Coordinates of C-alpha atoms in Angstrom, one line a residue:
X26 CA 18.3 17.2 -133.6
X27 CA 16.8 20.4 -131.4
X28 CA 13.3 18.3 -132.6
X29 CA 13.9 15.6 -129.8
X30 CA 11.9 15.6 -127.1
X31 CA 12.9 16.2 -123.7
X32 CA 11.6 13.0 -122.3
X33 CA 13.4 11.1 -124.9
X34 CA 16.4 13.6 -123.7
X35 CA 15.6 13.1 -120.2
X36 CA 15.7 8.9 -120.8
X37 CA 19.1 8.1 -119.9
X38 CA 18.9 10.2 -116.7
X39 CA 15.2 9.0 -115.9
X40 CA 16.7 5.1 -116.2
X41 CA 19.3 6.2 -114.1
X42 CA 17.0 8.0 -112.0
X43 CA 14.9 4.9 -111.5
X44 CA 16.9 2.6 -110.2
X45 CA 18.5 4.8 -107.8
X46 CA 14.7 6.2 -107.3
X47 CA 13.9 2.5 -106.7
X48 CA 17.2 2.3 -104.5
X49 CA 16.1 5.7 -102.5
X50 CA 12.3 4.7 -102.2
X51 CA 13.3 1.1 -100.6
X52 CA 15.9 2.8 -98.6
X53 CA 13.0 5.1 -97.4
X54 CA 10.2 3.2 -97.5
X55 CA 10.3 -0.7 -97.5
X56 CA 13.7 -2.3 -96.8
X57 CA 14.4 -0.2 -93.4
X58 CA 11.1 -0.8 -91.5
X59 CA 11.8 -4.6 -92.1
X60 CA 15.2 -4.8 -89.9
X61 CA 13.1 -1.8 -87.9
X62 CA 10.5 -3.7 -87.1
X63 CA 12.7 -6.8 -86.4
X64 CA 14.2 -4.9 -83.5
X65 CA 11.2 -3.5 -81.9
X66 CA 10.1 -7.1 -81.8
X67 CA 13.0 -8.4 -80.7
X68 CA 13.3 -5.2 -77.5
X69 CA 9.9 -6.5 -76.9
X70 CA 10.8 -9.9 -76.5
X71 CA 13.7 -8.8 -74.1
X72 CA 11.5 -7.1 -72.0
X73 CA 8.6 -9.4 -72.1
X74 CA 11.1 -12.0 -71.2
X75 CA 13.2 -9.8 -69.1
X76 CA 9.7 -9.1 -66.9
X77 CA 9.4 -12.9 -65.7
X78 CA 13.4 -12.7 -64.7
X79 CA 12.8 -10.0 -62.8
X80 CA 10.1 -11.1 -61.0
X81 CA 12.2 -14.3 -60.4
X82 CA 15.1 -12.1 -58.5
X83 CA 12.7 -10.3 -56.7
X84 CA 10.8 -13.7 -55.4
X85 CA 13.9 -14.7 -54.4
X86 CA 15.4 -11.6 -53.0
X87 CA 12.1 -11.4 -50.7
X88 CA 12.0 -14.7 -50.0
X89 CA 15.6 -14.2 -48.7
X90 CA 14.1 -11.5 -46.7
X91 CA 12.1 -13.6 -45.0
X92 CA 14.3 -16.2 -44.9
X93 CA 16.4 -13.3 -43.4
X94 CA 13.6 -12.0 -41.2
X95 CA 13.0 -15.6 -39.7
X96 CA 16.2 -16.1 -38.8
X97 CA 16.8 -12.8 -37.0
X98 CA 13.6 -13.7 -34.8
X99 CA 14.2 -16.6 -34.2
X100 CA 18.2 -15.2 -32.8
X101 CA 16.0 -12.7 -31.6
X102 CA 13.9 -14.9 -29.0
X103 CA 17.2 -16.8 -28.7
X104 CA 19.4 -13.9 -27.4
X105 CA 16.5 -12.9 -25.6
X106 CA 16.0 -16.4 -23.6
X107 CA 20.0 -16.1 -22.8
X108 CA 19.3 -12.6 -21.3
X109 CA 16.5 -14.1 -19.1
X110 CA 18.4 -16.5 -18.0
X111 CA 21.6 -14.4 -17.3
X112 CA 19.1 -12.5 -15.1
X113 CA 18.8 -15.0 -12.7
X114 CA 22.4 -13.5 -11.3
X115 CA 21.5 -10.0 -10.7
X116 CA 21.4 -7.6 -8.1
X117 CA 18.1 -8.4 -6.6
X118 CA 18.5 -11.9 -6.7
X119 CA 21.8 -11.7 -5.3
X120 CA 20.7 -9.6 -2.0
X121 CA 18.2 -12.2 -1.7
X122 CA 20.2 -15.4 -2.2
X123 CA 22.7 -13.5 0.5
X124 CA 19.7 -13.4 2.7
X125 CA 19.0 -17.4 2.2
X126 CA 22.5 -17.7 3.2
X127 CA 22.2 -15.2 6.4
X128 CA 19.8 -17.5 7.6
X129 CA 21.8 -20.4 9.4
X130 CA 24.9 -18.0 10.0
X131 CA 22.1 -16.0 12.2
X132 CA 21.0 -19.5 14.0
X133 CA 24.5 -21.0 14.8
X134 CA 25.5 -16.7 16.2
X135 CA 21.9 -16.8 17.8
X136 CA 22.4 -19.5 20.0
X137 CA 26.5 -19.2 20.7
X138 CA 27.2 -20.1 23.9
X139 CA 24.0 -21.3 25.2
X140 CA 22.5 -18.3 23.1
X141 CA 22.4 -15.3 25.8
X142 CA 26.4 -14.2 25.4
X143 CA 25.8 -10.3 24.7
X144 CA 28.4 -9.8 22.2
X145 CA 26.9 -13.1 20.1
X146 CA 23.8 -11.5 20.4
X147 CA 25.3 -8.4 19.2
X148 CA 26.6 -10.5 15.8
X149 CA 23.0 -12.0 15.7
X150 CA 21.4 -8.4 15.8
X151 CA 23.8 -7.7 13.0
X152 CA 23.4 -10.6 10.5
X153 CA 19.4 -9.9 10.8
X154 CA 19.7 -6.2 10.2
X155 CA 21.3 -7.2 7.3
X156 CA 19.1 -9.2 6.4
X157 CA 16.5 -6.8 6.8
X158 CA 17.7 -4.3 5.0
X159 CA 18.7 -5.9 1.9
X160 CA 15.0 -7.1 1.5
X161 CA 13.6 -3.3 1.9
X162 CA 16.3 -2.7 -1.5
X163 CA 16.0 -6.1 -3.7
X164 CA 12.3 -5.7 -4.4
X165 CA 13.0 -1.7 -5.2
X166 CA 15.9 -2.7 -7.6
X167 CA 13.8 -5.5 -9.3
X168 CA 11.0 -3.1 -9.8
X169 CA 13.0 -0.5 -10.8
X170 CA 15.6 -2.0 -13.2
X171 CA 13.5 -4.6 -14.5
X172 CA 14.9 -7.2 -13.1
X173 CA 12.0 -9.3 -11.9
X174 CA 12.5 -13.1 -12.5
X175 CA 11.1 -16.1 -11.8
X176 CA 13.1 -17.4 -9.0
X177 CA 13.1 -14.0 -7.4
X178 CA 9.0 -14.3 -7.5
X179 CA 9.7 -17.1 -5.4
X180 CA 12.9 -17.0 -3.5
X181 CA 12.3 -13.7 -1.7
X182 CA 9.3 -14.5 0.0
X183 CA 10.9 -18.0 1.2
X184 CA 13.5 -15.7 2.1
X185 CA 11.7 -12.9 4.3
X186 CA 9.7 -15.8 6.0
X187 CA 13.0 -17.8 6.8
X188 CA 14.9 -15.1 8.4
X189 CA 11.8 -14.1 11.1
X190 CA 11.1 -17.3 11.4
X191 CA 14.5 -18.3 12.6
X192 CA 14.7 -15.2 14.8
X193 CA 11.1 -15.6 16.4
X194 CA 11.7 -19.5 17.0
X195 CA 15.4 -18.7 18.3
X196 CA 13.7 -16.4 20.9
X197 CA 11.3 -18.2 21.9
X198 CA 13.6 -21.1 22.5
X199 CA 15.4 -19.3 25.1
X200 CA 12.5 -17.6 26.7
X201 CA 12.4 -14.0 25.8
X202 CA 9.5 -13.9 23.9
X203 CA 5.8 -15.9 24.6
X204 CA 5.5 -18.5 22.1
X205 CA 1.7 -17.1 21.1
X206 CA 3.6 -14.1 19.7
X207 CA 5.8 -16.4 17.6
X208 CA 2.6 -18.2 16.5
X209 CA 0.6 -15.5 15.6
X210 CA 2.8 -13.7 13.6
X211 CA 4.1 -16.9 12.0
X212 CA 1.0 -18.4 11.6
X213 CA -0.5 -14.9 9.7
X214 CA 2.3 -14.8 7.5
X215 CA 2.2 -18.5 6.2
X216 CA -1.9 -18.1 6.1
X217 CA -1.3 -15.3 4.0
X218 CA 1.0 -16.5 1.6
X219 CA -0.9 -19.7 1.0
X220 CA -4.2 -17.4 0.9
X221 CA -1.8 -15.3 -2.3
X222 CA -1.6 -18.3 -4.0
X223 CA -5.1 -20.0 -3.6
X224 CA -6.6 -16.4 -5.3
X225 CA -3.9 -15.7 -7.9
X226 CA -6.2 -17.2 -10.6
X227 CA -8.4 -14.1 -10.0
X228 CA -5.9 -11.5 -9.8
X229 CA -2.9 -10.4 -7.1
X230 CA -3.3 -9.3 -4.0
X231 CA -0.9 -5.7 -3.9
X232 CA 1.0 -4.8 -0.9
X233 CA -0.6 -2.4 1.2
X234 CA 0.9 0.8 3.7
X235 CA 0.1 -1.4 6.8
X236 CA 1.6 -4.3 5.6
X237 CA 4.3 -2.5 5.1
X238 CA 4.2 -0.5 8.3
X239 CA 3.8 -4.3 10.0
X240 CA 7.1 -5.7 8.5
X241 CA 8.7 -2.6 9.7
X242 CA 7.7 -2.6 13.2
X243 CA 8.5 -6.5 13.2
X244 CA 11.6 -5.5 12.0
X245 CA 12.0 -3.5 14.6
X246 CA 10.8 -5.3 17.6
X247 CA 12.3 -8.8 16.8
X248 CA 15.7 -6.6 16.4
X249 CA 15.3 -5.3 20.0
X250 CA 14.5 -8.4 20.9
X251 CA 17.9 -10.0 19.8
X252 CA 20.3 -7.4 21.4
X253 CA 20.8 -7.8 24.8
X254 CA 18.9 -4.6 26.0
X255 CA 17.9 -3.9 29.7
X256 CA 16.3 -1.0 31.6
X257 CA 13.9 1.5 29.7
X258 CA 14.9 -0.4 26.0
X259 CA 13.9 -3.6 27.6
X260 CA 10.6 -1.8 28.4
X261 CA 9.7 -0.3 25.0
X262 CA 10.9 -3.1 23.3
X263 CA 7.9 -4.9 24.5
X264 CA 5.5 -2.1 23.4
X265 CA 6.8 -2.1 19.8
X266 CA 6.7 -5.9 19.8
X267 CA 2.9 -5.6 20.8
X268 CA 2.4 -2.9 18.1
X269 CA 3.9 -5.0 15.4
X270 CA 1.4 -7.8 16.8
X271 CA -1.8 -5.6 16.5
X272 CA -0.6 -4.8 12.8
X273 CA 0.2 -8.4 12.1
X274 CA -3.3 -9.3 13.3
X275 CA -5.3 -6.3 12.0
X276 CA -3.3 -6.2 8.1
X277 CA -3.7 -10.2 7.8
X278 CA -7.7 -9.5 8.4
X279 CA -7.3 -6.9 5.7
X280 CA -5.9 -9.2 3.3
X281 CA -8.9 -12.1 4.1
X282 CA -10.9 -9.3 3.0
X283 CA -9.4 -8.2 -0.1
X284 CA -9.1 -11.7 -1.2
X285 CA -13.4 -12.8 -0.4
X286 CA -13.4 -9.9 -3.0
X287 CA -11.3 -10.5 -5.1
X288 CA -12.6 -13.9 -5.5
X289 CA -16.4 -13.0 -6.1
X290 CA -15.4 -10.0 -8.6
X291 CA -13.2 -12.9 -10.7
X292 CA -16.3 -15.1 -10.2
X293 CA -18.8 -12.6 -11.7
X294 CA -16.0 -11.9 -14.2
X295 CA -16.2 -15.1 -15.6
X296 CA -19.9 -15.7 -15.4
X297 CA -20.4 -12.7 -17.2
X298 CA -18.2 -13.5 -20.5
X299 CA -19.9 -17.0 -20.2
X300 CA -22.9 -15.3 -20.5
X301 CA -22.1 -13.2 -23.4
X302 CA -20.0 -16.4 -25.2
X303 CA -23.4 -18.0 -25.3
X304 CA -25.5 -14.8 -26.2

C-alpha cells in the first residue's frame, strides 16, 4: 500500500481537478471573450449606428436654425418697413406738413380786407414767421434724429418754395414790392431746384453758408415787408430786401457753377471705369 504511486494517488483529485481545470480554463480563457466580444461588437454597432442619428438631429436642428434665422430676417425687414413707414409722422415731417397748411391761412390773412389792414398784416407777419422758423428746425431734427424720409426729401422743399412764393406774389399784388424782385428770386429758386435734379445722377449739390445767409436775409426782408412798417423801418427794409437780392443772384451763380462741375467730374468718372471695364 505505501508502494502506490503518487500520481495514481493524486488520480481522483487530478480527474477532479480536470474538469474543474477545464471549467476554470474556459471560464478564463474561451467561454468569456465570446459574450465579451459579442458586446464590444454590439457598443460598436450602437455607436456606428448612433453616429448617422446624430448627424440626423443635428441636420435638423441647423436646418431649424436656418429656418429660424430666415424667418427672423425676414420679420426683421418686416418690422423694419413698418418703422419706415411709421416715420412718415414724425417731428420733421410734421413741422413741415404744418408749414403746407400755413400756406393758404397766410394768403386768406394776407389779403383781409383788401390786404393793407395793419393788424391782418400783423397775423400775416405771424403765420410766415412761423413758418419760417419751423423750416430752420425740421431739417436740424431730421438730420439729427435720423429721421429723414422720403416724403420729407420732397415735401420740404415744396414747402419752403410755397410759403415765399405766396408772400412775394401777395406783395406784389398790392404794390409794395417791384414785381422784378418777385421774379428774380422766384425765378433763381425754381431754376435751382430743377438744376438739383437735372445733376443728381452725378452727385448732390450741398447747401452752402451763402445760401444760407440768402434764405435768412429773405426771411428777413419779405417779413418787413408784410408788417405794416413806416418811417426809418420802411427805409431799411428796402436795403435788406436789396441785400437778400444780391445773395439770391450771386449764390444761384454759385450753384450753376458747382453743378458744370459737378457734371464734367461725373462725366470723367464714368469714362474712366469704362475705360478700365474694357482694359
Amino acid at each position: 500500500m505505501t508502494g502506490v504511486p503518487a500520481s495514481a494517488a493524486g488520480g481522483p483529485s487530478a480527474a477532479k481537478g480536470g474538469p474543474a481545470g477545464g471549467v476554470s480554463g474556459a471560464a478564463s480563457g474561451v467561454a468569456p471573450s465570446a459574450p465579451s466580444d459579442a458586446v464590444s461588437g454590439t457598443a460598436a454597432e450602437v455607436r456606428a449606428s448612433a453616429v448617422p442619428a446624430a448627424g440626423v438631429v443635428a441636420g435638423a436642428a441647423s436646418g431649424a436654425g436656418v429656418d429660424s434665422g430666415s424667418k427672423t430676417a425676414r420679420g426683421g425687414k418686416i418690422a423694419a418697413a413698418a418703422v419706415n413707414q411709421a416715420s412718415v409722422w414724425n417731428v420733421a415731417n410734421l413741422l413741415t406738413m404744418l408749414r403746407l397748411v400755413l400756406v393758404p391761412g397766410f394768403v386768406a390773412l394776407m389779403l383781409a380786407d383788401g390786404g393793407y389792414d395793419p393788424a391782418w398784416r400783423s397775423f400775416a407777419w405771424a403765420a410766415f414767421a412761423v413758418a419760417m422758423i419751423t423750416d430752420l428746425f425740421d431739417g436740424h431734427l431730421a438730420r439729427a434724429y435720423n429721421l429723414v424720409t422720403d416724403f420729407g426729401k420732397i415735401a420740404d422743399p415744396i414747402a419752403d418754395k410755397a410759403i415765399m412764393g405766396a408772400a412775394l406774389i401777395c406783395l406784389s399784388g398790392l404794390g409794395d414790392l417791384p414785381w422784378w424782385v418777385t421774379i428774380v428770386i422766384l425765378g433763381r429758386e425754381l431754376g435751382i431746384t430743377l438744376l438739383r435734379f437735372l445733376v443728381i445722377r452725378y452727385g448732390v449739390i450741398p447747401a452752402s453758408r451763402g445760401g444760407k445767409l440768402k434764405t435768412l436775409s429773405q426771411g428777413i426782408a419779405v417779413g418787413m415787408y408784410i408788417l405794416a412798417l413806416t418811417g426809418w423801418l420802411a427805409t431799411a427794409r428796402f436795403w435788406v430786401m436789396a441785400v437778400a437780392v444780391v445773395l439770391t443772384v450771386v449764390t444761384g451763380l454759385d450753384y450753376v457753377r458747382q453743378a458744370i462741375v459737378l457734371r464734367r467730374q461725373g462725366i470723367a468718372g464714368r469714362k474712366a471705369a469704362l475705360e478700365e471695364t474694357e482694359a
